[in-house]
Amino acid sequence: MYSPSIRNADSSPVGPVKETLAIGMDIGGTNCDIGFVNQHGACLRHISVSTQSHACFEGFRDATLAAIREHLQQLAGYRCVGMGIAAPGANSRNGRVTDPSNLGWPDICLTDAFGRFLPFPIYVTNDANAAALGEKKYGFAKDLNNFVLLTLGTGLGAGIFVDGKLLLGRSGFGGELGHTRISDETRLCGCGQMGCLETYVSATGLRRTVMELIAKYGKSSGALSHLDFHQLTAERVGQAAADGDILALEAFEITGSVLGKKMADWATVLDPEAFILFGGLTRAGEFLLDPIQRSFQQALSNFLRDPIPVVLSAVPHGEAAVLGACHISEFLHQTQEV
Ligand SMILES: [Zn+2]
């Protein structure tokens, strides 16, 4: 994405050489984080725009554009080479967010919506792919060509690198591992199917597991049993586990065990160099990681017995998607060459 200088066809410089920057935007349900990142990966500015305080998408877009223009003016010594946008459900193939219902927006083409007002190219991808790009550029996966990054938050997302390229698939929905299934008839998923992995392995899935265990063991079964579903958070379950609560520990055991088995399946398909875990649920630490490791190793085929590390992300949670979004154009260029 970055070019060190601007030159005429005869290679003579056009004018003073400016350093370049790229803008990375991470649209979440509450806030939109925007980073202005130089070619060395340093974030020069980091701002946040509310995604909830606007009546419609156009209101959000205009507030975002005003903030971007203001900061670009203050960074006049830099030349902006492009902007990458990460959003849940966003599709790199067509620039659209296909189901932005949690944001209260209609189906939107983000590349058009912002591209009409900004004099540089706009690129779009989903939040898990952006986190994987951030990990590839700045984190544990810097020297890896084959890895799976799992985002364990409200849902379960994934960014998959295969032979050095981000997997997008035919229509841009490749790598939706949260909607691979673990059973046919248990929990209903937001995608309309039954038994998707993210109905177990996500903050929401963990809460559902706790509620099932409370129903199984009774109301006096521990520190969590007096809470209703809305009071129950993944943080509370993590704290209860840290205090030795048997029910909370069992909930993490179930969650980790289910994920470890699925990771062994994906290892058979992808032969990765590492699995990288990212997102709020990983704050549970060993309570989640230990059952994942046990179940993963037990379910792994014999021919894959060479150690496949399962590690936590090395990029700060608040920065991974913003940093990764700055590099979307690099991987798009790669995938178009295939
Ligand atoms: Zn699903």
Short mmCIF file of C-alpha atoms and ligand atoms in Angstrom, two decimals:
data_model
loop_
_atom_site.label_atom_id
_atom_site.label_comp_id
_atom_site.label_asym_id
_atom_site.label_seq_id
_atom_site.Cartn_x
_atom_site.Cartn_y
_atom_site.Cartn_z
CA MET A 1 0.00 0.00 0.00
CA TYR A 2 2.78 2.38 0.84
CA SER A 3 5.01 4.16 -1.65
CA PRO A 4 8.08 6.02 -0.47
CA SER A 5 7.92 8.82 -3.03
CA ILE A 6 5.90 10.33 -5.86
CA ARG A 7 7.71 10.31 -9.19
CA ASN A 8 7.12 11.30 -12.81
CA ALA A 9 7.44 8.73 -15.59
CA ASP A 10 11.10 9.76 -16.08
CA SER A 11 11.66 8.96 -12.37
CA SER A 12 12.33 12.56 -11.39
CA PRO A 13 10.58 13.60 -8.19
CA VAL A 14 7.31 15.57 -8.62
CA GLY A 15 7.79 17.61 -5.47
CA PRO A 16 8.82 17.28 -1.88
CA VAL A 17 8.53 13.68 -0.77
CA LYS A 18 5.86 13.24 1.88
CA GLU A 19 5.61 10.41 4.33
CA THR A 20 2.50 8.35 3.81
CA LEU A 21 -0.25 7.31 6.15
CA ALA A 22 -3.26 5.02 5.90
CA ILE A 23 -6.52 5.28 7.83
CA GLY A 24 -7.91 2.23 9.60
CA MET A 25 -11.55 2.30 10.75
CA ASP A 26 -13.08 -0.33 13.04
CA ILE A 27 -16.87 0.00 13.22
CA GLY A 28 -18.30 -1.61 16.35
CA GLY A 29 -21.78 -1.66 17.84
CA THR A 30 -21.03 1.20 20.26
CA ASN A 31 -18.05 3.09 18.86
CA CYS A 32 -16.11 3.47 15.66
CA ASP A 33 -12.34 3.61 16.26
CA ILE A 34 -10.26 5.41 13.67
CA GLY A 35 -6.46 5.28 13.50
CA PHE A 36 -4.10 7.31 11.33
CA VAL A 37 -1.14 5.00 10.84
CA ASN A 38 2.21 5.80 9.20
CA GLN A 39 4.16 3.43 6.96
CA HIS A 40 6.09 2.08 9.94
CA GLY A 41 2.87 0.95 11.66
CA ALA A 42 2.88 3.75 14.24
CA CYS A 43 -0.55 5.12 15.08
CA LEU A 44 -0.21 8.93 14.80
CA ARG A 45 -3.76 9.66 15.95
CA HIS A 46 -6.51 7.49 17.41
CA ILE A 47 -10.04 8.86 17.65
CA SER A 48 -13.43 7.40 18.45
CA VAL A 49 -16.81 8.32 16.95
CA SER A 50 -20.08 7.07 18.46
CA THR A 51 -22.02 4.68 16.24
CA GLN A 52 -25.13 4.84 18.43
CA SER A 53 -25.78 8.56 18.80
CA HIS A 54 -26.87 9.11 15.18
CA ALA A 55 -30.41 8.63 13.90
CA CYS A 56 -29.28 7.12 10.59
CA PHE A 57 -26.22 5.94 8.69
CA GLU A 58 -25.82 9.30 6.93
CA GLY A 59 -25.51 11.05 10.32
CA PHE A 60 -22.76 8.63 11.35
CA ARG A 61 -21.02 8.96 7.99
CA ASP A 62 -21.02 12.77 8.10
CA ALA A 63 -19.66 12.88 11.67
CA THR A 64 -16.95 10.39 10.68
CA LEU A 65 -16.01 12.32 7.54
CA ALA A 66 -15.77 15.59 9.49
CA ALA A 67 -13.45 13.97 12.04
CA ILE A 68 -11.29 12.41 9.31
CA ARG A 69 -10.95 15.72 7.41
CA GLU A 70 -10.08 17.63 10.57
CA HIS A 71 -7.29 15.22 11.50
CA LEU A 72 -5.94 14.97 7.96
CA GLN A 73 -5.62 18.76 7.96
CA GLN A 74 -3.59 18.56 11.14
CA LEU A 75 -1.47 15.81 9.55
CA ALA A 76 -0.82 17.87 6.41
CA GLY A 77 2.80 16.70 6.28
CA TYR A 78 1.55 13.22 5.34
CA ARG A 79 -0.04 11.91 2.14
CA CYS A 80 -3.02 9.60 2.79
CA VAL A 81 -2.87 6.56 0.48
CA GLY A 82 -6.13 4.87 1.43
CA MET A 83 -8.62 3.87 4.10
CA GLY A 84 -9.55 0.38 5.27
CA ILE A 85 -12.87 -0.22 7.02
CA ALA A 86 -13.51 -3.21 9.29
CA ALA A 87 -17.09 -3.98 10.30
CA PRO A 88 -19.04 -7.05 11.42
CA GLY A 89 -20.57 -8.76 8.38
CA ALA A 90 -18.59 -6.63 5.91
CA ASN A 91 -17.56 -8.24 2.65
CA SER A 92 -14.27 -7.50 0.86
CA ARG A 93 -15.62 -8.75 -2.47
CA ASN A 94 -18.35 -6.11 -2.83
CA GLY A 95 -17.63 -3.55 -0.10
CA ARG A 96 -21.03 -4.13 1.50
CA VAL A 97 -22.21 -4.73 5.05
CA THR A 98 -24.86 -7.33 4.47
CA ASP A 99 -26.59 -7.39 7.85
CA PRO A 100 -25.89 -4.21 9.82
CA SER A 101 -29.12 -4.63 11.79
CA ASN A 102 -27.36 -4.29 15.17
CA LEU A 103 -26.23 -0.84 14.00
CA GLY A 104 -29.73 0.12 12.85
CA TRP A 105 -28.53 0.69 9.28
CA PRO A 106 -29.89 -0.63 6.01
CA ASP A 107 -27.78 -2.78 3.68
CA ILE A 108 -24.92 -0.41 2.77
CA CYS A 109 -21.99 -0.35 0.34
CA LEU A 110 -19.31 1.21 2.53
CA THR A 111 -16.82 1.70 -0.29
CA ASP A 112 -19.36 3.86 -2.17
CA ALA A 113 -20.68 5.61 0.93
CA PHE A 114 -17.23 6.89 1.91
CA GLY A 115 -15.49 6.75 -1.49
CA ARG A 116 -17.75 9.50 -2.91
CA PHE A 117 -16.39 11.97 -0.37
CA LEU A 118 -12.73 11.04 0.02
CA PRO A 119 -9.92 11.40 -2.56
CA PHE A 120 -8.24 8.05 -1.89
CA PRO A 121 -9.25 4.37 -2.27
CA ILE A 122 -11.51 2.69 0.30
CA TYR A 123 -11.27 -1.01 1.22
CA VAL A 124 -13.61 -3.09 3.37
CA THR A 125 -13.42 -6.35 5.29
CA ASN A 126 -15.03 -7.99 8.29
CA ASP A 127 -13.69 -7.41 11.79
CA ALA A 128 -12.19 -10.90 12.20
CA ASN A 129 -10.26 -10.63 8.92
CA ALA A 130 -8.98 -7.20 9.97
CA ALA A 131 -7.79 -8.62 13.30
CA ALA A 132 -6.00 -11.41 11.39
CA LEU A 133 -4.32 -8.80 9.17
CA GLY A 134 -3.24 -6.85 12.25
CA GLU A 135 -1.81 -10.06 13.70
CA LYS A 136 -0.01 -10.84 10.43
CA LYS A 137 1.56 -7.39 10.18
CA TYR A 138 2.37 -6.69 13.82
CA GLY A 139 1.71 -9.73 16.01
CA PHE A 140 2.50 -13.39 16.56
CA ALA A 141 1.79 -14.27 12.91
CA LYS A 142 4.34 -11.85 11.45
CA ASP A 143 6.43 -14.72 10.04
CA LEU A 144 3.60 -17.22 9.52
CA ASN A 145 1.96 -18.02 6.19
CA ASN A 146 -0.65 -20.45 7.51
CA PHE A 147 -2.62 -19.60 10.62
CA VAL A 148 -6.14 -19.29 12.00
CA LEU A 149 -7.10 -16.32 14.15
CA LEU A 150 -10.28 -16.84 16.17
CA THR A 151 -12.15 -13.85 17.62
CA LEU A 152 -13.97 -14.96 20.75
CA GLY A 153 -16.39 -12.18 21.60
CA THR A 154 -20.17 -11.88 21.48
CA GLY A 155 -19.92 -14.31 18.56
CA LEU A 156 -17.10 -16.37 17.07
CA GLY A 157 -15.31 -14.97 14.01
CA ALA A 158 -12.24 -16.18 12.16
CA GLY A 159 -9.55 -14.88 9.83
CA ILE A 160 -7.66 -17.61 8.00
CA PHE A 161 -4.34 -17.27 6.18
CA VAL A 162 -3.50 -20.03 3.72
CA ASP A 163 -0.10 -20.00 1.99
CA GLY A 164 0.35 -16.32 2.84
CA LYS A 165 -3.05 -15.16 1.59
CA LEU A 166 -6.20 -14.30 3.48
CA LEU A 167 -8.97 -16.74 2.66
CA LEU A 168 -12.05 -14.97 1.22
CA GLY A 169 -13.74 -17.65 -0.85
CA ARG A 170 -16.08 -17.29 -3.81
CA SER A 171 -18.34 -14.56 -2.45
CA GLY A 172 -16.25 -13.18 0.41
CA PHE A 173 -17.82 -15.21 3.22
CA GLY A 174 -15.02 -17.78 3.49
CA GLY A 175 -13.79 -18.59 6.98
CA GLU A 176 -17.06 -18.21 8.91
CA LEU A 177 -15.98 -20.91 11.35
CA GLY A 178 -18.47 -19.81 14.00
CA HIS A 179 -21.22 -21.25 11.79
CA THR A 180 -19.70 -24.67 11.34
CA ARG A 181 -21.85 -27.06 13.30
CA ILE A 182 -21.22 -29.26 16.29
CA SER A 183 -24.63 -30.90 16.38
CA ASP A 184 -27.92 -30.85 14.53
CA GLU A 185 -30.56 -30.04 17.06
CA THR A 186 -29.38 -28.22 20.15
CA ARG A 187 -29.08 -24.43 20.17
CA LEU A 188 -30.60 -22.02 17.67
CA CYS A 189 -28.03 -19.67 16.09
CA GLY A 190 -28.60 -16.11 14.89
CA CYS A 191 -27.85 -17.32 11.34
CA GLY A 192 -31.03 -19.44 11.41
CA GLN A 193 -29.36 -22.85 11.79
CA MET A 194 -29.24 -25.16 14.80
CA GLY A 195 -26.08 -26.20 16.63
CA CYS A 196 -23.56 -23.68 15.23
CA LEU A 197 -20.24 -23.56 17.08
CA GLU A 198 -20.70 -19.95 18.21
CA THR A 199 -23.83 -20.91 20.12
CA TYR A 200 -21.37 -22.65 22.47
CA VAL A 201 -18.02 -20.91 21.95
CA SER A 202 -18.59 -17.17 22.46
CA ALA A 203 -19.49 -14.94 25.38
CA THR A 204 -23.16 -15.55 24.58
CA GLY A 205 -22.58 -19.30 24.25
CA LEU A 206 -20.80 -19.44 27.60
CA ARG A 207 -23.77 -17.69 29.24
CA ARG A 208 -26.17 -20.19 27.65
CA THR A 209 -24.04 -23.05 28.99
CA VAL A 210 -24.11 -21.56 32.50
CA MET A 211 -27.91 -21.21 32.36
CA GLU A 212 -28.24 -24.86 31.27
CA LEU A 213 -25.98 -25.97 34.13
CA ILE A 214 -28.02 -23.92 36.62
CA ALA A 215 -31.16 -25.64 35.32
CA LYS A 216 -29.44 -29.01 35.67
CA TYR A 217 -27.99 -28.55 39.16
CA GLY A 218 -30.61 -26.30 40.73
CA LYS A 219 -30.77 -22.75 42.05
CA SER A 220 -28.37 -23.27 44.94
CA SER A 221 -25.57 -24.55 42.76
CA GLY A 222 -23.09 -21.70 43.24
CA ALA A 223 -22.23 -18.03 42.90
CA LEU A 224 -23.96 -17.62 39.54
CA SER A 225 -27.20 -19.46 40.18
CA HIS A 226 -29.13 -16.41 41.43
CA LEU A 227 -28.41 -14.38 38.27
CA ASP A 228 -30.70 -14.13 35.26
CA PHE A 229 -29.39 -14.24 31.69
CA HIS A 230 -29.01 -10.45 31.41
CA GLN A 231 -27.08 -10.16 34.66
CA LEU A 232 -24.78 -12.97 33.68
CA THR A 233 -21.65 -11.79 31.82
CA ALA A 234 -18.56 -13.66 30.65
CA GLU A 235 -16.55 -11.51 33.09
CA ARG A 236 -18.73 -12.68 35.99
CA VAL A 237 -18.31 -16.30 34.95
CA GLY A 238 -14.53 -15.74 34.75
CA GLN A 239 -14.48 -14.19 38.22
CA ALA A 240 -16.54 -17.07 39.63
CA ALA A 241 -14.10 -19.56 38.07
CA ALA A 242 -11.19 -17.67 39.65
CA ASP A 243 -12.98 -18.02 43.00
CA GLY A 244 -13.19 -21.79 42.47
CA ASP A 245 -16.92 -21.98 41.59
CA ILE A 246 -17.50 -25.52 40.30
CA LEU A 247 -20.32 -24.56 37.92
CA ALA A 248 -18.26 -21.76 36.30
CA LEU A 249 -15.29 -24.11 35.91
CA GLU A 250 -17.53 -26.72 34.27
CA ALA A 251 -18.92 -24.08 31.89
CA PHE A 252 -15.40 -23.18 30.73
CA GLU A 253 -14.52 -26.89 30.49
CA ILE A 254 -17.48 -27.47 28.14
CA THR A 255 -16.70 -24.35 26.08
CA GLY A 256 -13.00 -25.12 25.70
CA SER A 257 -13.58 -28.79 25.02
CA VAL A 258 -16.05 -28.07 22.20
CA LEU A 259 -13.68 -25.56 20.59
CA GLY A 260 -10.60 -27.82 20.88
CA LYS A 261 -12.35 -30.62 18.96
CA LYS A 262 -13.36 -28.26 16.16
CA MET A 263 -9.82 -26.84 15.98
CA ALA A 264 -8.53 -30.39 15.44
CA ASP A 265 -10.96 -30.70 12.49
CA TRP A 266 -9.74 -27.41 11.01
CA ALA A 267 -6.11 -28.47 11.53
CA THR A 268 -6.83 -31.50 9.35
CA VAL A 269 -8.21 -29.27 6.60
CA LEU A 270 -5.75 -26.36 6.82
CA ASP A 271 -2.52 -27.76 8.34
CA PRO A 272 -1.82 -24.42 10.08
CA GLU A 273 1.35 -23.27 11.82
CA ALA A 274 -0.66 -21.85 14.74
CA PHE A 275 -4.08 -21.03 16.14
CA ILE A 276 -4.28 -17.53 17.60
CA LEU A 277 -7.05 -16.60 20.02
CA PHE A 278 -8.32 -13.05 20.24
CA GLY A 279 -11.19 -11.24 21.94
CA GLY A 280 -12.83 -10.60 25.29
CA LEU A 281 -13.50 -14.25 26.18
CA THR A 282 -9.73 -14.96 26.19
CA ARG A 283 -9.48 -12.84 29.36
CA ALA A 284 -10.62 -16.02 31.14
CA GLY A 285 -7.02 -17.24 30.54
CA GLU A 286 -6.22 -20.75 31.76
CA PHE A 287 -9.87 -21.56 32.56
CA LEU A 288 -10.54 -21.51 28.83
CA LEU A 289 -7.10 -22.30 27.40
CA ASP A 290 -6.44 -25.49 29.40
CA PRO A 291 -9.57 -27.38 28.21
CA ILE A 292 -8.97 -26.11 24.65
CA GLN A 293 -5.41 -27.49 24.68
CA ARG A 294 -6.45 -30.83 26.18
CA SER A 295 -9.32 -31.40 23.81
CA PHE A 296 -7.34 -30.17 20.77
CA GLN A 297 -4.41 -32.50 21.43
CA GLN A 298 -6.69 -35.47 22.09
CA ALA A 299 -8.67 -34.98 18.88
CA LEU A 300 -5.73 -34.25 16.59
CA SER A 301 -4.96 -36.86 13.93
CA ASN A 302 -1.71 -38.78 14.40
CA PHE A 303 -0.11 -37.36 11.26
CA LEU A 304 -0.50 -33.83 12.69
CA ARG A 305 1.24 -34.58 15.96
CA ASP A 306 3.97 -31.98 15.33
CA PRO A 307 3.10 -29.27 17.83
CA ILE A 308 0.63 -26.67 16.54
CA PRO A 309 0.85 -23.75 18.99
CA VAL A 310 -2.38 -22.34 20.41
CA VAL A 311 -1.53 -18.84 21.59
CA LEU A 312 -3.18 -15.60 22.63
CA SER A 313 -3.02 -12.63 20.26
CA ALA A 314 0.04 -10.39 20.58
CA VAL A 315 -1.77 -7.28 19.32
CA PRO A 316 -3.68 -5.11 21.82
CA HIS A 317 -7.45 -5.69 21.53
CA GLY A 318 -8.24 -2.05 20.87
CA GLU A 319 -5.75 -1.75 18.01
CA ALA A 320 -5.75 -5.00 16.04
CA ALA A 321 -8.66 -4.25 13.70
CA VAL A 322 -7.64 -0.62 13.17
CA LEU A 323 -4.05 -1.61 12.33
CA GLY A 324 -5.24 -4.51 10.19
CA ALA A 325 -7.73 -2.35 8.31
CA CYS A 326 -4.83 -0.16 7.17
CA HIS A 327 -3.46 -3.17 5.28
CA ILE A 328 -6.59 -4.49 3.58
CA SER A 329 -5.44 -3.25 0.19
CA GLU A 330 -2.26 -5.32 0.42
CA PHE A 331 -4.14 -8.59 0.80
CA LEU A 332 -6.78 -7.63 -1.75
CA HIS A 333 -4.01 -7.05 -4.25
CA GLN A 334 -2.57 -10.46 -3.39
CA THR A 335 -5.89 -12.26 -3.77
CA GLN A 336 -6.61 -10.60 -7.11
CA GLU A 337 -3.32 -11.96 -8.44
CA VAL A 338 -4.31 -15.57 -7.73
ZN ZN B 1 -24.89 -20.00 12.78
#
